[in-house]
Amino acid sequence: MRVTTVAAAALLAGSLAACSEMTAGTETTSPAPAETTPAQDTESTTGAAPDDDDAADDGATGDGTGTNDALASGDRLPPAGATAMFTVLTEHPGDLIELDWDTERERWEVVVLSGDKKLEVYTSPAGTEITEVDDSEPAEQKDRDRAAAVQVSVNDAIDKVMAEYPGVLDEAKLDENNGRLAWQIEIDNVKGSTDSVKAYVDVVTNEMWLDD
């Protein structure tokens, strides 16, 4: 499934809207990506990223960096994670195949197939700024075939798993399990405990199951 910047903007808008509902009554300012990201004719320059200050405010829960948001327990994709995907896909349109929160270095890793490269792109904790790009690996046909088969978006898969197993998002990536192509979602500190869960969501049927 081709993930364009417009689709990423919709992803971000949905995540921030959900966050806004959860924080009703508190002083927050959510950007409106759908308004600031009009669809144009070129994928690489479609729309503009939301205002950095506003996006950073939405991606953070206290220090303005987005770190607290990434580490906060929740029941849906963290807004900073959605922002990171939006930021990366704006600069490198293509097929997103992995989202990972690097706890040690406090940054998001977003892996995309863009052009003929498999890019590992790193962003700030709030997801608003690209800090590093590793484009040394060519995109393999196997990865392209997998991405083309995806019908369930990564954000929908994350939300599905976290709704049942709320906690801290660790990783979401396109993988195979028991011969089925699925989003592999790893959640830490499930329901406030020290437990972790690895779940899979079928990229076509949206069926969820736990790792054996």
mmCIF file of C-alpha atoms in Angstrom:
data_model
loop_
_atom_site.group_PDB
_atom_site.id
_atom_site.type_symbol
_atom_site.label_atom_id
_atom_site.label_comp_id
_atom_site.label_asym_id
_atom_site.label_seq_id
_atom_site.Cartn_x
_atom_site.Cartn_y
_atom_site.Cartn_z
ATOM 1 C CA MET A 1 0.000 0.000 0.000
ATOM 2 C CA ARG A 2 1.568 3.270 -1.084
ATOM 3 C CA VAL A 3 1.738 5.663 1.849
ATOM 4 C CA THR A 4 1.657 9.200 0.455
ATOM 5 C CA THR A 5 2.174 12.397 2.408
ATOM 6 C CA VAL A 6 -1.557 13.080 2.262
ATOM 7 C CA ALA A 7 -2.259 9.687 3.826
ATOM 8 C CA ALA A 8 0.353 10.403 6.475
ATOM 9 C CA ALA A 9 -1.311 13.730 7.216
ATOM 10 C CA ALA A 10 -4.633 11.972 7.740
ATOM 11 C CA LEU A 11 -2.871 9.500 10.026
ATOM 12 C CA LEU A 12 -1.413 12.362 12.058
ATOM 13 C CA ALA A 13 -4.712 14.226 12.216
ATOM 14 C CA GLY A 14 -6.526 11.170 13.531
ATOM 15 C CA SER A 15 -3.929 10.518 16.200
ATOM 16 C CA LEU A 16 -3.861 14.109 17.390
ATOM 17 C CA ALA A 17 -7.650 14.280 17.424
ATOM 18 C CA ALA A 18 -7.759 11.208 19.646
ATOM 19 C CA CYS A 19 -5.157 12.759 21.911
ATOM 20 C CA SER A 20 -7.210 15.958 22.093
ATOM 21 C CA GLU A 21 -10.239 13.983 23.271
ATOM 22 C CA MET A 22 -8.179 12.321 25.988
ATOM 23 C CA THR A 23 -6.852 15.676 27.240
ATOM 24 C CA ALA A 24 -10.112 17.623 27.117
ATOM 25 C CA GLY A 25 -10.127 20.327 29.750
ATOM 26 C CA THR A 26 -6.371 20.855 29.631
ATOM 27 C CA GLU A 27 -4.627 23.604 27.737
ATOM 28 C CA THR A 28 -3.462 22.120 24.441
ATOM 29 C CA THR A 29 -3.133 23.377 20.912
ATOM 30 C CA SER A 30 -3.490 20.762 18.196
ATOM 31 C CA PRO A 31 -2.388 21.501 14.627
ATOM 32 C CA ALA A 32 -4.710 20.796 11.735
ATOM 33 C CA PRO A 33 -2.580 18.830 9.262
ATOM 34 C CA ALA A 34 -5.504 18.326 6.888
ATOM 35 C CA GLU A 35 -5.686 22.103 6.418
ATOM 36 C CA THR A 36 -1.964 22.747 6.236
ATOM 37 C CA THR A 37 -1.300 19.806 3.913
ATOM 38 C CA PRO A 38 -3.282 20.305 0.702
ATOM 39 C CA ALA A 39 -2.962 17.602 -1.956
ATOM 40 C CA GLN A 40 -0.682 18.710 -4.789
ATOM 41 C CA ASP A 41 0.524 16.860 -7.844
ATOM 42 C CA THR A 42 3.953 15.758 -6.592
ATOM 43 C CA GLU A 43 4.403 13.204 -3.869
ATOM 44 C CA SER A 44 7.726 14.504 -2.562
ATOM 45 C CA THR A 45 6.403 18.014 -1.945
ATOM 46 C CA THR A 46 2.771 17.331 -1.176
ATOM 47 C CA GLY A 47 1.732 19.743 1.549
ATOM 48 C CA ALA A 48 3.871 20.994 4.379
ATOM 49 C CA ALA A 49 4.620 19.578 7.775
ATOM 50 C CA PRO A 50 2.578 21.032 10.626
ATOM 51 C CA ASP A 51 4.086 23.979 12.472
ATOM 52 C CA ASP A 52 7.065 22.637 14.427
ATOM 53 C CA ASP A 53 6.163 24.412 17.650
ATOM 54 C CA ASP A 54 2.563 23.205 17.615
ATOM 55 C CA ALA A 55 3.502 19.676 16.614
ATOM 56 C CA ALA A 56 6.142 19.539 19.315
ATOM 57 C CA ASP A 57 3.602 20.691 21.878
ATOM 58 C CA ASP A 58 1.235 17.909 20.836
ATOM 59 C CA GLY A 59 4.036 15.331 20.791
ATOM 60 C CA ALA A 60 5.150 16.134 24.315
ATOM 61 C CA THR A 61 3.478 15.867 27.671
ATOM 62 C CA GLY A 62 5.648 18.189 29.690
ATOM 63 C CA ASP A 63 9.158 19.016 28.475
ATOM 64 C CA GLY A 64 8.499 20.022 24.867
ATOM 65 C CA THR A 65 10.682 17.229 23.478
ATOM 66 C CA GLY A 66 8.108 14.527 22.914
ATOM 67 C CA THR A 67 10.096 12.119 25.076
ATOM 68 C CA ASN A 68 7.435 11.895 27.768
ATOM 69 C CA ASP A 69 4.791 11.266 25.122
ATOM 70 C CA ALA A 70 6.796 8.413 23.615
ATOM 71 C CA LEU A 71 7.286 6.787 27.001
ATOM 72 C CA ALA A 72 3.779 7.432 28.284
ATOM 73 C CA SER A 73 1.419 4.499 28.602
ATOM 74 C CA GLY A 74 -1.611 4.684 26.350
ATOM 75 C CA ASP A 75 -4.191 2.771 24.357
ATOM 76 C CA ARG A 76 -3.370 4.121 20.892
ATOM 77 C CA LEU A 77 -0.496 5.278 18.687
ATOM 78 C CA PRO A 78 1.379 8.108 20.479
ATOM 79 C CA PRO A 79 0.969 11.476 18.699
ATOM 80 C CA ALA A 80 4.761 11.838 18.512
ATOM 81 C CA GLY A 81 4.952 8.537 16.639
ATOM 82 C CA ALA A 82 2.335 9.711 14.156
ATOM 83 C CA THR A 83 4.227 12.989 13.774
ATOM 84 C CA ALA A 84 7.476 11.116 13.117
ATOM 85 C CA MET A 85 5.846 9.113 10.313
ATOM 86 C CA PHE A 86 4.335 12.275 8.829
ATOM 87 C CA THR A 87 7.673 14.100 8.960
ATOM 88 C CA VAL A 88 9.594 11.259 7.317
ATOM 89 C CA LEU A 89 7.013 10.555 4.600
ATOM 90 C CA THR A 90 6.849 14.252 3.742
ATOM 91 C CA GLU A 91 10.570 14.245 3.025
ATOM 92 C CA HIS A 92 10.828 10.667 1.712
ATOM 93 C CA PRO A 93 7.497 9.521 0.180
ATOM 94 C CA GLY A 94 7.143 5.779 -0.166
ATOM 95 C CA ASP A 95 6.092 2.660 1.711
ATOM 96 C CA LEU A 96 6.488 2.687 5.473
ATOM 97 C CA ILE A 97 7.498 -0.717 6.827
ATOM 98 C CA GLU A 98 8.677 -0.006 10.370
ATOM 99 C CA LEU A 99 8.282 2.413 13.277
ATOM 100 C CA ASP A 100 10.501 2.003 16.320
ATOM 101 C CA TRP A 101 11.065 4.006 19.493
ATOM 102 C CA ASP A 102 14.751 3.983 20.489
ATOM 103 C CA THR A 103 14.625 4.261 24.277
ATOM 104 C CA GLU A 104 18.388 4.465 24.716
ATOM 105 C CA ARG A 105 18.874 7.387 22.310
ATOM 106 C CA GLU A 106 15.375 8.831 22.711
ATOM 107 C CA ARG A 107 14.471 9.063 19.040
ATOM 108 C CA TRP A 108 12.074 7.554 16.522
ATOM 109 C CA GLU A 109 13.301 5.260 13.762
ATOM 110 C CA VAL A 110 11.094 5.148 10.679
ATOM 111 C CA VAL A 111 11.984 2.691 7.907
ATOM 112 C CA VAL A 112 10.595 3.431 4.452
ATOM 113 C CA LEU A 113 11.031 2.103 0.935
ATOM 114 C CA SER A 114 11.601 5.274 -1.050
ATOM 115 C CA GLY A 115 12.784 5.173 -4.647
ATOM 116 C CA ASP A 116 15.331 2.391 -4.958
ATOM 117 C CA LYS A 117 16.470 2.670 -1.341
ATOM 118 C CA LYS A 118 15.456 1.233 1.994
ATOM 119 C CA LEU A 119 15.867 4.236 4.257
ATOM 120 C CA GLU A 120 16.331 4.223 8.008
ATOM 121 C CA VAL A 121 15.295 7.701 9.067
ATOM 122 C CA TYR A 122 15.644 9.022 12.603
ATOM 123 C CA THR A 123 13.692 11.896 14.114
ATOM 124 C CA SER A 124 13.630 13.983 17.253
ATOM 125 C CA PRO A 125 11.559 12.642 20.171
ATOM 126 C CA ALA A 126 8.625 14.845 19.161
ATOM 127 C CA GLY A 127 8.910 13.502 15.613
ATOM 128 C CA THR A 128 9.083 16.982 14.118
ATOM 129 C CA GLU A 129 12.687 16.982 12.896
ATOM 130 C CA ILE A 130 14.754 14.486 10.906
ATOM 131 C CA THR A 131 18.109 14.054 12.627
ATOM 132 C CA GLU A 132 19.760 11.296 10.576
ATOM 133 C CA VAL A 133 19.213 9.296 7.392
ATOM 134 C CA ASP A 134 20.869 5.982 6.545
ATOM 135 C CA ASP A 135 20.335 5.230 2.850
ATOM 136 C CA SER A 136 23.059 2.629 2.403
ATOM 137 C CA GLU A 137 20.732 -0.320 1.829
ATOM 138 C CA PRO A 138 18.967 -0.941 -1.504
ATOM 139 C CA ALA A 139 15.276 -1.824 -1.427
ATOM 140 C CA GLU A 140 14.796 -5.544 -2.045
ATOM 141 C CA GLN A 141 11.989 -6.903 -4.210
ATOM 142 C CA LYS A 142 10.780 -9.014 -1.280
ATOM 143 C CA ASP A 143 10.223 -5.869 0.774
ATOM 144 C CA ARG A 144 8.435 -4.177 -2.125
ATOM 145 C CA ASP A 145 6.129 -7.169 -2.612
ATOM 146 C CA ARG A 146 5.282 -7.207 1.078
ATOM 147 C CA ALA A 147 4.525 -3.491 1.132
ATOM 148 C CA ALA A 148 2.316 -3.789 -1.942
ATOM 149 C CA ALA A 149 0.179 -6.424 -0.201
ATOM 150 C CA VAL A 150 -0.655 -4.250 2.814
ATOM 151 C CA GLN A 151 -4.303 -3.235 3.196
ATOM 152 C CA VAL A 152 -4.336 -2.480 6.934
ATOM 153 C CA SER A 153 -2.300 0.600 7.843
ATOM 154 C CA VAL A 154 0.349 0.467 10.524
ATOM 155 C CA ASN A 155 -1.454 3.052 12.653
ATOM 156 C CA ASP A 156 -4.672 1.010 12.561
ATOM 157 C CA ALA A 157 -2.713 -2.089 13.551
ATOM 158 C CA ILE A 158 -1.041 -0.266 16.438
ATOM 159 C CA ASP A 159 -4.349 1.132 17.660
ATOM 160 C CA LYS A 160 -5.946 -2.314 17.497
ATOM 161 C CA VAL A 161 -3.263 -3.914 19.643
ATOM 162 C CA MET A 162 -2.937 -1.044 22.111
ATOM 163 C CA ALA A 163 -6.702 -0.888 22.632
ATOM 164 C CA GLU A 164 -6.522 -4.399 24.090
ATOM 165 C CA TYR A 165 -3.033 -4.175 25.556
ATOM 166 C CA PRO A 166 -2.473 -0.540 26.592
ATOM 167 C CA GLY A 167 1.108 0.292 27.407
ATOM 168 C CA VAL A 168 4.204 1.830 25.845
ATOM 169 C CA LEU A 169 4.777 1.327 22.123
ATOM 170 C CA ASP A 170 8.171 -0.215 21.425
ATOM 171 C CA GLU A 171 8.051 -1.296 17.792
ATOM 172 C CA ALA A 172 5.802 -1.872 14.806
ATOM 173 C CA LYS A 173 7.132 -3.537 11.683
ATOM 174 C CA LEU A 174 6.025 -5.488 8.649
ATOM 175 C CA ASP A 175 6.905 -9.153 9.132
ATOM 176 C CA GLU A 176 5.718 -12.720 8.604
ATOM 177 C CA ASN A 177 4.400 -15.052 11.286
ATOM 178 C CA ASN A 178 3.099 -18.560 10.732
ATOM 179 C CA GLY A 179 3.225 -17.958 6.995
ATOM 180 C CA ARG A 180 1.079 -14.813 7.199
ATOM 181 C CA LEU A 181 2.110 -11.266 6.390
ATOM 182 C CA ALA A 182 1.345 -9.062 9.357
ATOM 183 C CA TRP A 183 2.259 -5.993 11.343
ATOM 184 C CA GLN A 184 4.318 -7.094 14.329
ATOM 185 C CA ILE A 185 3.512 -4.812 17.264
ATOM 186 C CA GLU A 186 5.512 -4.858 20.494
ATOM 187 C CA ILE A 187 4.119 -3.150 23.596
ATOM 188 C CA ASP A 188 5.980 -2.718 26.902
ATOM 189 C CA ASN A 189 4.604 -2.072 30.403
ATOM 190 C CA VAL A 190 1.251 -3.565 29.462
ATOM 191 C CA LYS A 191 -1.559 -2.293 31.688
ATOM 192 C CA GLY A 192 0.946 -0.668 34.026
ATOM 193 C CA SER A 193 2.900 -3.869 34.656
ATOM 194 C CA THR A 194 6.419 -4.891 33.675
ATOM 195 C CA ASP A 195 5.020 -7.327 31.103
ATOM 196 C CA SER A 196 5.535 -6.992 27.364
ATOM 197 C CA VAL A 197 3.353 -8.220 24.533
ATOM 198 C CA LYS A 198 4.239 -9.098 20.967
ATOM 199 C CA ALA A 199 1.148 -9.233 18.771
ATOM 200 C CA TYR A 200 0.496 -9.567 15.062
ATOM 201 C CA VAL A 201 -2.193 -7.983 12.912
ATOM 202 C CA ASP A 202 -2.899 -9.523 9.504
ATOM 203 C CA VAL A 203 -2.323 -6.865 6.831
ATOM 204 C CA VAL A 204 -5.394 -8.006 4.860
ATOM 205 C CA THR A 205 -7.952 -9.406 7.313
ATOM 206 C CA ASN A 206 -7.047 -7.200 10.320
ATOM 207 C CA GLU A 207 -7.091 -10.320 12.526
ATOM 208 C CA MET A 208 -4.924 -10.064 15.643
ATOM 209 C CA TRP A 209 -3.050 -12.847 17.450
ATOM 210 C CA LEU A 210 -0.272 -13.068 20.025
ATOM 211 C CA ASP A 211 3.210 -14.419 19.469
ATOM 212 C CA ASP A 212 3.504 -18.130 20.248
#
